[in-house]
Amino acid sequence: MEFRLLGAVSVVTEAGGLSLGPVKRRSLLAALLLRPNCPVLLEHLMAALWEQEPPARARGVIQGHVSQLRVSLTGAGAGAHGVELVTQGGGYVLRMPKALLDVHRFEDLVAGARGQRGPAEAVRMYREALSLWQGPALADVCSSPPLLAAAQALEEMRLAAVEQLAACYTRLDEHAGAATVLRAEAVAHPLRESLSAALMGALQRAGRRSEALDWFHRTRRLLADELGVDPGRELTDAYAAALRGGEGDVAQATGGNKTKAAAAVRIPSQAATTDVALPFGAPDAVARPGAPDLLPRAPRGFHGREAELVSLSRAAAGEAPVCLVTGPAGVGKTALVLHWAHRGHAGFPDGRLYADLRGFGDTGEPTLGEVLREFLLALGVALRRIPESVNGAAALFRSLAADRRLLVVLDNARDSEQVRPLLPGGRRCVTVVTSRHRLPGLIVTDSARPVAVDVLGAQDGTMLLAGVLGTERVLAEPVAARRLAELCGGLPLALRVAAARLVQRPGWSLGAMAAELSDETRRLSLLDVEDTGVRAALHLTLQQLPRQVSRQFAHLGRHPGTHVDRFAAAALADTDPASAESCLERLAVAHLVTETASGRWGLHDLIRLYARSLDAGPDALKRVLDHYIATALAAMAAAEPGNEADFPLPADYLPPAAVREFGDRSAAVAWYAAERDDLTLAVAAAHAAGLHARTWRIVLALWPLIVWRVRDDWVPHLETALAAARADADQHGEARVLNVLGWVLIEEGRIAEALTRLGDASALAARAGDAVAEANALIVLAMAQAALGSPDEAARGCERAVELARTEGNRTAERLALQHLARHRVDAGKWGPALDTVSEALAFGDQSDTSDVPRILLLMVRGEALLGQGDTTEGIRQLARAAREAELSGYEDGAVRALEVLLRVSSDPGVRARYDAALARLTTRS
């Protein structure tokens, strides 16, 4: 386990990077890591997490992030590494061995380098220390003063180490090396005079005096333009030294006019000597005769990828870079690298080496000895002089590469261990590694710079088809071509297979191919040609993973939705959330799943189809549906206390190992919002599988969502639930579905349909002798009667519902009946009785810090009744309170209703603005 601050704040484990969640959680971790094993007070954490004054809820936010961070660290096995996040006094302590922190290792290496007598060993240690940096320190945290100050302090430490490294190169008479490391930093920090002065000295000692003089004038102009100051003593001394050191050369070139010569000497600017496509394409960099070239031919039909090509060129800049190109099977990593390498051939005059490491093939991997022997032969080593041992051959390869400008492409690497012995090590060599895995170990040990390759967009996918099929054929069916690209999920391998099938059948239209691919049961087989295709590529990727990880992947194919969290994944595979999360992280490293948001993973469409083709056992769907039922019930209890679903669990219920806990209403609301689409997909999957008992229960468990989003077209889902309850022969469930369906129909203005459904519900309840169900039916029926203009009749129905609920001792149903009774009485203009009923209902649980829908509706009724009695001030106050609580809780329909009433008695423009905003949210929400 490794903790990183030198770059993006991250935690790296053997399974890959740990998901740290939102920026404030990363900032919290950074604040703790800056003082490991020391208490960090809550006040200091607040200052680190908020740029301005912390909000009133700051303490709770920090506690929540600490809790989530503990869960993440525990799930990653932090305890085994001696890492523990504990509460101490008024703050928190992250206990850990300091050796796990990159800042500590950096400081140790720098201190060790300073203590070395020999410059060669010091250079090695400084370079190792600087390789720990993955970018600007604390790169992705809050821009708060404490964290900005810490980042600046770390950057100063890094720059000091760079300057010391350059000094050691100078002691070794490696002045070009000193200039190389100093130039990169002087470009990044152009106003740091000490860097420019050191660079000028290194350039002069390397025999590049004209560049040294040019750098002085460049820096002088920047200081004048940006700061309005002249160069300081250190920089002017370096300039004078450069002039003295080059006097003879300058005088000979200009007839003795040194000043004029100094002004006239210029080298091409950095923009002129650097090209994103040719990272080493300096004017003198031309391929030498006889330079080895093992690259396969450039890919045909290559299109797009401009952003990835730029990223690869940037990753290939600097000293001895290792570029790590990663992405899922079939995404075109090799094609990208070969296109880039062929386009930038002039940047590697000493040759281009290539080896397919076959880390994901079924033909066996080449041995390290075989790869090294091929490299050495290409570099001109006689076969008899190649060492027999792998270590000897690797050492010879490194020595030959030390002074050459080589490109080494290591394709299809399985893991970091397979790559390390093949790294050339020369400062001017570029190594490009491709892999389906992220290879975090290579990033840790060799500062590999990752370049992610994702699927193509629809436009680029269409152009790839055109490159194979011909532009005319694609332009003849543009809609079908775009549909083909979408059905292939933008995966280049799938697109090329589809194109190959079309090439073989010139009379077949693109529309016909798209129609066939639309059949999910046949899509993968249609995207296979001989031994090449999506299914074959994914099979080889899966073979590389441990059994429990591949088992988890197979179970993901049974998930009915588009995203999983660790709880859903655990339910699918019948395991615990920590194990499921560990497997998901391994799958993410292998690019078989993608973390789309913190703690949520998704699968590419074709990968999902492949997962569905694998054996996952008969109960995976049941387990994940029962997970959704259990979680929705927990969310309902947190979101609507006292209004929990009134139904028993299925007879063959399969309880999950763990159910997500919701600390408060906002957490429950957030879960419902995030899972809305997957919950409705779960209903469809349960119905299609004939799991009727689960179908109607999941729909009823959506009750809070239905209340908050009543206009979101719930009728089809409720009709599905009704059919399922009837197929399940469960009259209890049928009656409750009918009640909810009747209420939604009323809200949609479909009163006649609602009366039919509610009449069926009432009859069912009466036959079953279910007083609570009968009370619920009377309440909703009263709403329909009120909508037809009969508030008195509606009130009588609610009075009967109150009696039934009291007879059964069901206080939830009684409160609900009182709430509706109050509404009907205020609609009938009976202000006093309405107020009495509101007070009675609120007495059931009137907690000022709790905002639930019934309470908001009761506050609205109270406000209207007070207005009716002429108490305008108090009426407005109650309505404003109802509107505020509705807005805070996300109950947009309630906010619109309360603000609409307020607008009748208030001319406040702020009320109008809030009403318009709430109405916009309500009508545009999906």
GROMACS .gro file of N, CA and C in nm, residues 25 179 227 242 259 281 361 393 455 511 561 571 615 714 737 745 843 889:
model
   54
   25ARG      N    1  -1.314   1.474   0.026
   25ARG     CA    2  -1.259   1.355   0.093
   25ARG      C    3  -1.110   1.342   0.062
  179ALA      N    4   2.190   2.027  -1.798
  179ALA     CA    5   2.108   2.120  -1.875
  179ALA      C    6   1.970   2.062  -1.902
  227LEU      N    7   0.719   4.143  -1.392
  227LEU     CA    8   0.742   4.198  -1.259
  227LEU      C    9   0.793   4.341  -1.262
  242ALA      N   10   2.902   3.366  -1.894
  242ALA     CA   11   2.879   3.313  -2.029
  242ALA      C   12   2.950   3.399  -2.133
  259THR      N   13   2.917   4.258  -2.796
  259THR     CA   14   2.782   4.294  -2.755
  259THR      C   15   2.682   4.267  -2.866
  281GLY      N   16   1.192   1.518  -3.247
  281GLY     CA   17   1.213   1.554  -3.387
  281GLY      C   18   1.292   1.682  -3.403
  361GLY      N   19  -0.250  -1.347  -2.491
  361GLY     CA   20  -0.273  -1.440  -2.600
  361GLY      C   21  -0.284  -1.582  -2.550
  393ALA      N   22   2.214  -1.039  -2.065
  393ALA     CA   23   2.160  -0.984  -2.189
  393ALA      C   24   2.092  -0.850  -2.163
  455VAL      N   25  -1.318   0.401  -2.592
  455VAL     CA   26  -1.388   0.369  -2.716
  455VAL      C   27  -1.406   0.496  -2.800
  511GLY      N   28  -2.785  -0.118  -4.321
  511GLY     CA   29  -2.907  -0.127  -4.240
  511GLY      C   30  -2.937  -0.271  -4.202
  561GLY      N   31  -2.950  -0.371  -1.431
  561GLY     CA   32  -2.932  -0.229  -1.458
  561GLY      C   33  -2.804  -0.199  -1.531
  571ALA      N   34  -2.436  -0.894  -0.355
  571ALA     CA   35  -2.559  -0.973  -0.361
  571ALA      C   36  -2.557  -1.064  -0.483
  615ASP      N   37  -2.161  -1.853  -1.706
  615ASP     CA   38  -2.243  -1.924  -1.605
  615ASP      C   39  -2.234  -1.853  -1.471
  714TRP      N   40  -4.544   0.721  -1.373
  714TRP     CA   41  -4.537   0.600  -1.292
  714TRP      C   42  -4.645   0.497  -1.329
  737VAL      N   43  -5.121  -0.179  -0.432
  737VAL     CA   44  -5.082  -0.127  -0.563
  737VAL      C   45  -5.197  -0.046  -0.622
  745LEU      N   46  -5.309   0.833  -1.066
  745LEU     CA   47  -5.405   0.870  -1.171
  745LEU      C   48  -5.476   1.000  -1.136
  843ALA      N   49  -4.943   1.649   1.612
  843ALA     CA   50  -4.907   1.601   1.746
  843ALA      C   51  -4.853   1.459   1.744
  889SER      N   52  -3.589   1.952   0.112
  889SER     CA   53  -3.600   1.806   0.107
  889SER      C   54  -3.610   1.753  -0.035
   0.00000   0.00000   0.00000
